[in-house]
XYZ file of C-alpha atoms in Angstrom:
706
model
C 21.324 -21.291 47.104
C 19.590 -18.568 45.047
C 16.015 -19.103 43.976
C 14.632 -15.581 43.370
C 14.652 -14.603 39.703
C 14.132 -11.161 38.154
C 12.727 -11.397 34.631
C 11.793 -8.692 32.127
C 9.274 -8.465 29.313
C 8.472 -5.482 27.169
C 6.141 -3.716 24.742
C 7.948 -1.938 21.898
C 6.544 0.427 19.275
C 8.369 -1.167 16.345
C 7.843 -0.014 12.762
C 7.925 -2.289 9.722
C 11.346 -2.129 7.999
C 12.619 0.598 10.363
C 15.709 -1.470 11.203
C 17.585 1.526 12.640
C 14.769 2.633 14.955
C 13.860 -0.951 15.877
C 17.468 -1.701 16.895
C 17.633 1.371 19.121
C 14.346 0.498 20.850
C 15.495 -3.108 21.439
C 18.796 -1.891 22.924
C 16.981 0.611 25.131
C 14.645 -2.119 26.445
C 17.600 -4.394 27.279
C 19.343 -1.510 29.030
C 16.246 -0.778 31.150
C 15.782 -4.502 31.934
C 19.387 -4.775 33.154
C 19.062 -1.569 35.148
C 16.040 -3.123 36.909
C 18.101 -6.191 37.786
C 16.705 -8.620 35.201
C 18.839 -11.468 33.871
C 16.412 -12.497 31.139
C 14.703 -10.135 28.656
C 11.846 -11.065 26.300
C 10.822 -8.874 23.340
C 7.806 -8.848 20.957
C 7.287 -11.085 17.927
C 9.447 -10.244 14.880
C 10.679 -7.130 16.704
C 13.846 -6.763 14.630
C 12.102 -6.098 11.306
C 8.699 -5.066 12.691
C 5.720 -7.427 12.628
C 3.778 -5.882 9.728
C 6.297 -6.333 6.904
C 3.783 -8.524 5.034
C 5.092 -9.334 1.508
C 8.472 -7.790 2.377
C 9.134 -11.108 4.158
C 9.652 -12.584 0.677
C 12.594 -10.230 0.072
C 16.121 -11.366 0.846
C 16.795 -7.775 1.998
C 14.491 -8.277 4.989
C 16.404 -11.412 6.027
C 19.777 -9.721 5.454
C 18.969 -6.565 7.418
C 17.505 -8.660 10.266
C 20.808 -10.575 10.480
C 22.732 -7.283 10.460
C 20.636 -6.034 13.405
C 21.221 -9.350 15.210
C 24.969 -8.874 14.669
C 24.748 -5.348 16.126
C 22.921 -6.736 19.176
C 25.462 -9.520 19.710
C 28.302 -6.983 19.517
C 26.748 -4.413 21.841
C 28.048 -4.235 25.420
C 24.426 -3.583 26.452
C 23.552 -7.246 25.781
C 26.271 -8.685 28.040
C 25.303 -10.721 31.127
C 21.593 -10.981 30.310
C 19.802 -13.669 28.286
C 18.246 -11.811 25.330
C 15.289 -13.285 23.472
C 14.591 -11.432 20.196
C 12.233 -12.036 17.267
C 13.176 -12.118 13.570
C 12.605 -14.081 10.349
C 15.212 -16.800 9.698
C 15.782 -18.911 6.584
C 16.763 -22.513 7.348
C 17.371 -24.880 4.416
C 15.613 -22.436 2.054
C 12.466 -22.294 4.213
C 11.434 -19.096 5.989
C 10.524 -19.376 9.665
C 9.175 -16.836 12.196
C 11.752 -17.289 14.971
C 12.959 -16.440 18.428
C 16.734 -16.079 18.624
C 18.001 -16.479 22.189
C 21.560 -15.402 22.948
C 23.871 -14.700 25.866
C 27.301 -13.045 25.897
C 27.868 -13.210 22.124
C 26.749 -16.831 21.855
C 23.474 -17.927 20.246
C 21.867 -20.506 22.537
C 18.830 -21.509 20.467
C 16.780 -20.508 17.431
C 13.184 -21.456 18.193
C 10.833 -21.365 15.136
C 7.104 -20.686 15.593
C 5.039 -23.884 15.468
C 1.463 -22.592 15.084
C 1.036 -19.677 12.674
C -1.715 -17.063 12.890
C -3.684 -17.210 9.668
C -7.126 -15.743 10.262
C -8.668 -12.269 10.283
C -5.864 -9.793 9.630
C -3.134 -12.443 9.879
C -1.532 -14.200 6.891
C 1.549 -15.827 8.427
C 1.199 -19.011 6.316
C 1.643 -16.802 3.257
C 5.224 -15.957 4.294
C 6.329 -18.531 6.847
C 6.221 -22.282 7.397
C 5.384 -23.687 10.837
C 7.990 -25.908 12.496
C 6.100 -29.194 12.675
C 8.610 -31.469 14.384
C 7.685 -31.342 18.047
C 10.587 -31.742 20.515
C 13.163 -32.030 17.738
C 16.068 -29.820 16.742
C 18.500 -29.625 13.835
C 21.825 -27.912 13.302
C 21.510 -24.447 11.864
C 24.583 -23.239 9.995
C 25.143 -19.625 10.972
C 25.829 -17.049 8.230
C 29.485 -16.000 8.142
C 28.798 -12.490 9.514
C 27.350 -14.105 12.672
C 29.994 -16.866 12.836
C 32.712 -14.204 12.915
C 31.115 -12.717 16.028
C 30.014 -15.818 17.941
C 32.816 -18.181 16.873
C 30.069 -20.817 16.464
C 29.575 -22.740 13.238
C 26.169 -24.231 14.071
C 23.509 -23.690 16.725
C 20.388 -25.724 17.694
C 17.310 -24.885 15.601
C 13.902 -26.249 16.575
C 11.651 -27.119 19.495
C 13.874 -27.131 22.572
C 14.049 -25.502 26.009
C 16.841 -23.728 27.899
C 18.258 -25.301 31.020
C 20.081 -22.689 33.135
C 21.916 -23.430 36.382
C 18.783 -22.710 38.413
C 15.675 -23.157 36.231
C 14.249 -24.141 32.851
C 12.825 -21.703 30.258
C 10.536 -22.524 27.316
C 9.179 -20.390 24.458
C 5.691 -20.001 23.047
C 5.129 -17.541 20.226
C 1.845 -15.557 20.081
C -0.670 -17.881 18.353
C 0.656 -20.943 20.192
C -0.969 -19.682 23.398
C -4.353 -19.659 21.601
C -4.164 -23.226 20.229
C -6.156 -26.080 21.843
C -2.973 -27.875 22.941
C -0.477 -25.105 23.668
C 3.234 -25.951 24.011
C 3.212 -24.644 27.608
C 1.165 -27.716 28.620
C 3.849 -30.271 27.695
C 6.734 -27.937 28.552
C 5.287 -27.413 32.032
C 4.881 -31.153 32.509
C 8.534 -31.572 31.484
C 9.720 -29.236 34.240
C 9.817 -25.897 32.431
C 9.249 -23.239 35.111
C 9.357 -20.038 33.055
C 7.212 -19.721 29.916
C 7.729 -16.851 27.514
C 5.371 -15.579 24.846
C 6.438 -13.023 22.239
C 3.291 -11.602 20.621
C 2.205 -9.405 17.749
C -1.376 -9.118 18.985
C -3.494 -6.194 17.769
C -6.230 -4.292 19.538
C -9.885 -5.075 18.995
C -12.515 -3.617 21.307
C -13.259 -5.929 24.248
C -10.336 -8.295 23.481
C -7.912 -7.608 26.380
C -9.597 -10.046 28.767
C -9.032 -12.972 26.377
C -5.249 -12.571 26.533
C -5.214 -12.191 30.325
C -7.553 -15.164 30.804
C -5.391 -17.448 28.644
C -2.228 -16.612 30.592
C -3.808 -16.894 34.030
C -5.523 -20.182 33.153
C -2.239 -21.584 31.748
C -0.401 -20.895 34.994
C -3.343 -21.921 37.196
C -3.502 -25.407 35.677
C 0.220 -26.033 35.353
C 1.920 -23.632 37.751
C 4.874 -21.605 36.536
C 5.945 -18.082 35.631
C 4.575 -16.649 32.357
C 5.974 -13.612 30.518
C 4.045 -12.052 27.646
C 5.647 -9.390 25.440
C 3.728 -7.540 22.730
C 4.203 -5.102 19.917
C 2.622 -1.703 20.593
C 1.598 1.187 18.369
C 0.879 1.365 14.646
C 3.604 -0.280 12.594
C 2.443 1.197 9.310
C -0.972 -0.301 8.657
C -4.585 -0.468 9.832
C -3.763 -2.401 13.004
C -2.864 -0.926 16.373
C -0.897 -3.223 18.675
C -1.958 -2.472 22.208
C 0.920 -3.591 24.400
C -0.571 -5.155 27.547
C 2.719 -6.902 28.381
C 2.328 -8.948 31.540
C 4.040 -11.247 34.021
C 2.004 -13.924 35.805
C 2.725 -16.753 38.219
C 0.540 -19.610 39.458
C -2.678 -17.983 38.211
C -2.000 -14.453 39.509
C -0.804 -11.351 37.673
C 2.376 -9.765 39.049
C 2.961 -7.007 36.492
C 0.608 -5.254 34.052
C 1.858 -3.097 31.193
C -0.204 -0.238 29.800
C -2.662 -1.080 27.058
C -2.243 2.214 25.221
C 0.548 4.724 25.619
C 2.735 7.045 23.593
C 5.957 5.595 25.057
C 7.939 3.715 22.416
C 9.620 1.442 24.975
C 7.970 -0.052 28.036
C 9.728 -2.659 30.190
C 8.066 -4.695 32.945
C 10.024 -6.654 35.515
C 9.078 -8.901 38.413
C 11.126 -10.656 41.053
C 9.611 -14.056 41.768
C 10.548 -17.090 43.853
C 11.074 -20.349 41.919
C 10.189 -22.269 45.092
C 6.661 -20.841 44.811
C 6.324 -22.620 41.467
C 7.726 -25.863 42.844
C 5.517 -25.876 45.943
C 2.447 -24.949 43.836
C 3.081 -27.982 41.605
C 3.917 -30.318 44.496
C 0.309 -30.979 45.551
C -1.137 -31.397 42.024
C -1.040 -35.202 41.873
C -2.894 -35.402 38.536
C -0.364 -32.996 36.991
C 2.541 -34.914 38.453
C 1.186 -38.207 37.117
C 0.954 -36.702 33.618
C 4.453 -35.223 34.066
C 5.933 -38.640 34.794
C 4.732 -39.878 31.373
C 5.649 -36.871 29.213
C 8.164 -37.110 26.356
C 11.170 -34.964 27.271
C 12.221 -31.831 25.392
C 15.760 -31.409 24.069
C 17.535 -29.203 26.601
C 20.095 -26.559 25.742
C 22.429 -26.258 28.739
C 23.274 -22.671 29.686
C 26.117 -21.963 32.119
C 24.290 -19.011 33.651
C 21.826 -18.425 36.497
C 18.862 -16.071 36.666
C 19.155 -15.928 40.449
C 22.013 -14.843 42.728
C 23.523 -16.859 45.589
C 22.706 -14.276 48.234
C 19.097 -13.274 47.618
C 17.391 -13.854 50.980
C 16.750 -10.138 51.467
C 15.754 -9.514 47.836
C 12.168 -8.104 47.877
C 9.589 -10.119 45.918
C 6.905 -8.727 43.611
C 3.316 -8.727 44.873
C 0.250 -9.828 42.848
C -1.800 -7.033 41.232
C -5.424 -6.727 40.140
C -5.663 -6.366 36.333
C -7.348 -3.088 35.387
C -9.481 -3.143 32.233
C -10.642 -0.147 30.187
C -14.302 0.199 29.214
C -14.943 0.064 25.428
C -15.506 3.848 25.422
C -12.121 4.348 27.140
C -10.477 1.952 24.672
C -11.808 4.123 21.819
C -10.566 7.307 23.479
C -7.055 5.823 23.803
C -6.390 3.309 20.980
C -7.375 5.264 17.847
C -5.858 8.418 19.387
C -2.460 6.670 19.786
C -2.800 5.316 16.217
C -3.414 8.881 14.964
C -0.289 10.056 16.807
C 1.878 7.369 15.200
C 0.499 8.207 11.760
C 1.016 11.933 12.236
C 4.602 11.783 13.498
C 5.734 9.083 11.070
C 4.118 10.581 7.959
C 5.934 13.865 8.728
C 2.793 15.926 8.156
C 1.926 19.057 10.107
C -1.513 18.084 11.369
C -4.994 16.930 10.383
C -7.796 18.357 8.250
C -11.302 17.211 9.192
C -14.573 18.015 7.374
C -16.785 18.667 10.428
C -20.474 18.299 9.630
C -21.972 18.795 13.074
C -22.963 15.108 13.201
C -21.920 12.310 15.532
C -19.299 10.647 13.316
C -17.203 13.692 12.424
C -17.724 14.990 15.983
C -16.328 11.710 17.363
C -13.343 11.984 15.002
C -12.655 15.530 16.242
C -12.830 14.198 19.815
C -10.236 11.538 18.984
C -7.783 14.213 17.833
C -8.541 16.170 21.016
C -7.966 12.993 23.086
C -4.654 12.541 21.243
C -3.669 16.100 22.206
C -4.543 15.258 25.821
C -2.276 12.214 25.756
C 0.559 14.173 24.150
C 0.366 16.868 26.845
C 0.265 14.203 29.580
C 3.281 12.372 28.115
C 5.275 15.632 27.937
C 4.246 16.493 31.498
C 5.575 13.102 32.627
C 8.921 13.790 30.982
C 8.747 11.941 27.646
C 11.575 13.416 25.576
C 10.561 11.430 22.463
C 7.023 12.823 22.462
C 8.331 16.344 23.058
C 10.795 16.030 20.161
C 8.059 14.669 17.868
C 5.553 17.399 18.717
C 8.201 20.102 18.138
C 8.920 18.623 14.707
C 5.203 18.536 13.844
C 4.546 22.181 14.817
C 7.951 23.218 13.415
C 9.014 25.045 16.575
C 12.096 23.873 18.476
C 11.276 25.705 21.706
C 7.595 24.651 21.889
C 6.333 22.716 24.922
C 2.643 21.680 24.786
C 0.778 22.170 28.044
C -2.860 22.793 27.131
C -4.606 20.207 24.877
C -6.880 22.928 23.490
C -3.945 25.095 22.446
C -2.157 22.095 20.877
C -5.360 21.117 19.062
C -5.459 24.624 17.551
C -2.017 24.029 16.051
C -2.570 20.577 14.573
C -6.280 20.262 13.776
C -8.105 22.282 11.124
C -11.861 21.641 11.015
C -14.084 22.781 8.186
C -17.874 23.094 7.929
C -18.826 22.877 4.251
C -22.334 24.307 3.915
C -24.637 23.865 0.959
C -28.140 25.170 0.312
C -29.344 21.917 1.946
C -27.467 22.510 5.210
C -29.356 23.576 8.314
C -28.386 26.334 10.720
C -28.383 23.724 13.548
C -25.580 21.577 12.085
C -23.498 24.675 11.354
C -23.853 25.831 14.970
C -23.052 22.390 16.360
C -19.856 22.154 14.292
C -18.785 25.677 15.294
C -19.499 25.104 18.991
C -17.508 21.860 19.100
C -14.571 23.405 17.205
C -14.540 26.325 19.625
C -14.556 24.028 22.681
C -11.737 21.738 21.492
C -9.782 24.716 20.124
C -9.384 23.577 16.485
C -8.664 26.122 13.731
C -12.168 26.284 12.228
C -13.268 27.307 8.748
C -16.832 27.718 7.461
C -17.398 27.852 3.736
C -20.148 27.362 1.156
C -19.816 24.739 -1.589
C -22.830 25.887 -3.678
C -20.794 27.802 -6.306
C -18.633 24.692 -6.926
C -21.683 22.385 -7.073
C -23.490 24.731 -9.477
C -20.371 24.924 -11.670
C -20.056 21.119 -11.910
C -23.776 20.586 -12.581
C -23.614 23.516 -15.028
C -21.037 21.660 -17.139
C -23.407 18.688 -17.372
C -26.351 20.923 -18.345
C -24.256 22.703 -20.967
C -23.133 19.447 -22.587
C -26.438 17.536 -22.470
C -29.022 20.321 -22.518
C -30.727 18.577 -19.561
C -31.136 19.964 -16.029
C -31.475 17.320 -13.267
C -33.740 18.150 -10.305
C -34.173 16.872 -6.742
C -37.128 14.573 -6.047
C -38.578 17.342 -3.877
C -38.607 19.534 -7.006
C -40.164 16.928 -9.303
C -37.002 15.082 -10.384
C -36.572 11.297 -10.600
C -34.696 9.281 -7.946
C -31.787 8.970 -10.436
C -31.513 12.748 -10.769
C -31.858 13.279 -7.035
C -29.148 10.767 -6.147
C -26.736 12.252 -8.707
C -27.274 15.749 -7.274
C -26.638 14.452 -3.738
C -23.441 12.698 -4.846
C -22.068 15.828 -6.557
C -22.275 17.740 -3.265
C -20.551 14.901 -1.383
C -17.744 14.601 -3.967
C -17.155 18.338 -4.200
C -16.561 18.295 -0.433
C -13.783 15.710 -0.914
C -12.058 17.853 -3.567
C -12.257 20.944 -1.330
C -10.978 18.964 1.692
C -7.824 17.937 -0.183
C -7.251 21.449 -1.551
C -7.458 22.942 1.941
C -5.343 20.134 3.427
C -2.556 20.982 0.985
C -2.777 24.789 1.119
C -4.486 25.768 4.383
C -1.186 26.118 6.296
C 0.440 27.835 3.291
C -2.341 30.458 3.345
C -1.527 31.101 7.019
C 2.200 31.437 6.341
C 3.023 28.131 8.022
C 4.992 25.199 6.513
C 3.683 21.693 5.846
C 0.438 20.065 4.813
C -2.336 18.196 6.603
C -3.580 14.616 6.622
C -7.265 14.415 5.626
C -9.348 12.488 8.152
C -12.365 10.406 7.147
C -15.296 9.773 9.464
C -17.475 6.944 8.124
C -18.329 4.413 10.861
C -18.183 0.639 10.442
C -21.974 0.217 10.138
C -22.366 2.745 7.302
C -19.408 1.188 5.503
C -20.942 -2.276 5.866
C -24.144 -1.170 4.152
C -22.297 1.104 1.728
C -24.248 4.118 2.997
C -21.687 6.580 1.690
C -20.822 8.142 -1.633
C -17.830 6.592 -3.364
C -15.003 9.172 -3.355
C -16.855 11.703 -1.218
C -15.445 13.073 2.025
C -15.511 9.526 3.408
C -12.456 9.206 1.138
C -9.482 10.482 3.084
C -5.913 9.623 4.074
C -6.918 7.684 7.195
C -10.129 7.070 9.134
C -9.837 6.572 12.908
C -13.506 5.524 13.354
C -13.877 3.258 10.305
C -13.816 0.144 12.479
C -16.147 1.404 15.227
C -19.923 0.939 15.425
C -22.374 3.816 15.810
C -23.429 2.405 19.195
C -19.858 2.394 20.539
C -19.214 5.858 19.083
C -22.195 7.208 21.036
C -20.746 5.825 24.288
C -17.344 7.336 23.406
C -18.838 10.791 22.675
C -20.749 10.619 25.977
C -17.452 9.847 27.763
C -15.725 12.804 26.051
C -18.541 15.150 26.994
C -18.085 14.260 30.673
C -14.315 13.721 30.816
C -13.228 16.690 28.707
C -16.087 19.044 29.656
C -17.389 19.544 26.089
C -21.061 20.587 26.407
C -21.349 21.034 22.605
C -21.449 17.236 22.354
C -24.833 17.133 24.093
C -26.676 18.579 21.086
C -24.679 16.323 18.728
C -25.741 13.259 20.726
C -29.462 14.058 20.577
C -29.549 15.210 16.931
C -30.900 12.739 14.340
C -28.128 11.437 12.031
C -28.470 13.057 8.585
C -26.369 13.562 5.464
C -28.129 16.880 4.601
C -27.868 16.303 0.856
C -31.555 16.852 -0.013
C -33.463 20.157 0.059
C -34.676 21.319 3.475
C -38.393 21.217 4.212
C -39.340 24.640 5.632
C -35.751 25.153 6.804
C -35.669 21.771 8.559
C -33.833 18.540 7.727
C -36.039 16.356 5.531
C -33.891 13.217 5.455
C -32.423 11.034 8.205
C -29.811 8.305 7.802
C -31.870 5.457 9.279
C -34.874 6.299 7.050
C -32.591 6.477 4.026
C -30.948 3.150 4.828
C -34.166 1.384 5.770
C -32.163 -0.255 8.576
C -31.403 0.902 12.122
C -27.812 1.177 13.363
C -28.560 -1.407 16.058
C -29.717 -3.880 13.382
C -26.614 -3.197 11.275
C -24.339 -4.294 14.126
C -26.326 -7.543 14.382
C -26.105 -8.259 10.631
C -22.415 -7.328 10.634
C -21.510 -9.742 13.423
C -23.569 -12.616 12.016
C -22.227 -12.121 8.476
C -18.535 -11.860 9.406
C -17.946 -13.255 12.891
C -20.537 -16.068 12.833
C -19.872 -16.644 9.090
C -23.522 -16.787 8.024
C -25.199 -16.198 4.680
C -28.715 -14.730 4.128
C -30.564 -17.983 4.877
C -28.653 -18.766 8.105
C -29.106 -15.181 9.320
C -32.851 -15.402 8.706
C -33.024 -18.723 10.624
C -31.106 -17.168 13.524
C -33.067 -13.903 13.707
C -36.522 -15.402 13.238
C -35.974 -16.885 16.710
C -33.976 -14.026 18.298
C -36.486 -11.379 17.156
C -39.594 -13.533 17.615
C -41.056 -11.186 20.253
C -40.794 -8.054 18.094
C -41.085 -9.240 14.463
C -43.133 -11.729 12.472
C -41.192 -14.186 10.263
C -42.288 -12.153 7.224
C -40.859 -8.940 8.757
C -37.572 -10.684 9.608
C -37.356 -12.012 6.052
C -37.959 -8.539 4.602
C -35.289 -7.012 6.843
C -32.673 -9.653 5.985
C -33.414 -9.378 2.249
C -33.231 -5.579 2.398
C -29.872 -5.720 4.150
C -28.314 -8.229 1.740
C -29.675 -6.455 -1.337
C -28.171 -3.136 -0.235
C -24.976 -4.681 1.137
C -24.244 -6.549 -2.084
C -25.177 -3.630 -4.360
C -22.744 -1.398 -2.451
C -19.981 -3.923 -1.792
C -17.881 -2.339 -4.576
C -17.433 0.693 -2.301
C -15.372 -1.434 0.106
C -12.554 -1.499 -2.463
C -12.109 2.255 -1.979
C -12.552 2.476 1.792
C -10.106 4.817 3.479
C -7.594 2.834 5.604
C -9.275 2.676 9.004
C -8.225 1.732 12.524
C -9.239 -1.905 12.920
C -11.312 -1.998 16.099
C -14.267 -4.229 15.303
C -14.457 -7.923 14.425
C -17.054 -7.303 11.689
C -15.126 -4.639 9.761
C -16.061 -4.812 6.041
C -12.559 -3.714 4.945
C -11.864 -5.830 1.867
C -8.178 -4.914 1.762
C -7.007 -7.739 4.032
C -9.650 -8.529 6.585
C -12.940 -9.253 4.804
C -11.946 -11.193 1.704
C -15.217 -11.370 -0.227
C -16.167 -10.462 -3.826
C -17.429 -7.014 -4.734
C -19.672 -7.994 -7.644
C -22.732 -9.988 -6.578
C -26.053 -11.071 -8.002
C -27.911 -8.621 -5.765
C -31.204 -10.492 -6.241
C -29.812 -13.570 -4.373
C -32.528 -15.694 -6.067
C -31.605 -19.091 -4.589
C -30.925 -17.795 -1.056
C -34.032 -15.607 -0.915
C -36.189 -18.481 -2.246
C -34.961 -20.645 0.661
C -35.963 -17.865 3.068
C -39.362 -17.514 1.373
C -40.014 -21.279 1.671
C -39.275 -21.102 5.400
C -41.529 -18.055 5.904
C -44.446 -19.765 4.137
C -43.989 -22.878 6.288
C -43.930 -20.814 9.483
C -46.984 -18.802 8.417
C -48.873 -21.998 7.512
C -48.058 -23.477 10.923
C -49.209 -20.278 12.602
C -52.556 -20.355 10.737
C -53.085 -24.003 11.688
C -52.394 -23.181 15.332
C -54.933 -20.322 15.217
C -57.534 -22.562 13.480
C -57.025 -25.109 16.254
C -57.824 -22.422 18.870
C -61.168 -21.711 17.165
């Protein structure tokens, strides 16, 4: 009797509403799974339409086209003799559900709706879908005529059920359900389900990979069983990057690990595992078996099909593997670079334009493009025909084969140092050196004539000439003069992005890259509509601290010595006059807050969900060895005053790669107002009361010592 099963899971780079491309990638994954001997194939969440359709889920078109793709899958010879588990939205009795549709040989076996919807952070599933709330119950789903014609079925089971094949039992979890306190796999496992499947649409955040792996290994450690996790990968048209990490586990060990970041659109993992290993693992767990004897049974859908073969004694089994994690710096070098690649190839632009200031942030952004070029060259070297075809389209040369990242970078990245009278020779040199080492097409220009022309219009109309503070002007005048320089740079960046290639006799235009980090965005330490305004920003969700570690990694890994001077240079906007040829302003002095402190405020405000008073109460203890209560109060008040005064800038933030849990992006993630009472009178009074109490107690303690 056969007992060895070969199962497949996959990571697919699906694209919202790209029904044609999504269908082809699903078919390719099924083909690969069959070729590897699998008899069950699991795909990512909502893979047919792409996970990030957002309000397109309301449209009947999305439901219709998903059904048309399902029909194409049912009809395809590729899907014969393998159980296929695909994700799509389904309307049942006028209610939209996020579903798994499981089919075999032109027959739909089960439609399994998601029971716990993701509705926090970047997720809004309750906006579009309804959770199936009737545990262990199914209904009849009346198939649309176009599917009935193919399957010759009028109705199929819809709801919370499991599949009973000739040799095992399979149960579905969908993404969020693995993260809930009482996951379905607990009761399914107790009811004899041996193979658990999880179709995910889980995006990348720095330092998150271990959470997914831990949940799966713990699930199978406590309950025994085989667990398959599929995930979306790549950018499906938004700020999120789905990082793959498909996996297969059994009895607490990992047997197959998918890549976390890669340029491959289709990745299929298979493992051959012995069902008897699950049964013997469970045999000794008396507490589990006692619970299993009391569990309410699941409806079972009988499937006249086996995952194992009769003669499988000599079939080799998969061995456990050690999960390999990337460091945060490596995650940055890979994730945002893959996101940039997806944006570049799908937007059909010819490359990137980056204002390169010679500072850490724009330098890190340049390094991300260079890292992307590295990955493209590696993928081509390893035979990826898709990547080769895409890169040839981008550079508009059908015979081109990229081999050297530096040479490729020269074709697709244009960097530009925009000097003003306030720029130092040092920053100019740093920008030039880095551009030379990564191979970008580099331009140096001077913006002073444009700045003088814009300010000249103001002087002509008003008869007033504003001056920098260093030249006797007020802070209002000085700030306005700084902002003009910053905004002129944005206008020039877009002009060059549109016409730079034209001036060189090449076709196409460039995507403008922004380079404001998450901490500066949080405080609003940027000029609205300056060169922080761009088409996309790969570092907008990354902290200054993590960017430093990433730049250090690039310096060592890619042999870029120019990064050394960028790492040690003080961060500066260079918008005020130089003092004796030297930079007179630094970012941290300007902000009145250090970058390290900003990360702390950011996490407490967003992740820990604290207001000014709670943050003060937390930090007065955490910082007790370095700050007095009065100093902590001043710091917290300064942060919230500046944060709230600048919150309006979040409405115009360039779409950024979402990498950090305290991103201030107000578009979907950080849903807070942008007009505040910046004095925070009630909150600050509460802080002040606490400070006075603490100071009084301190004085009494000192008096007692005397």
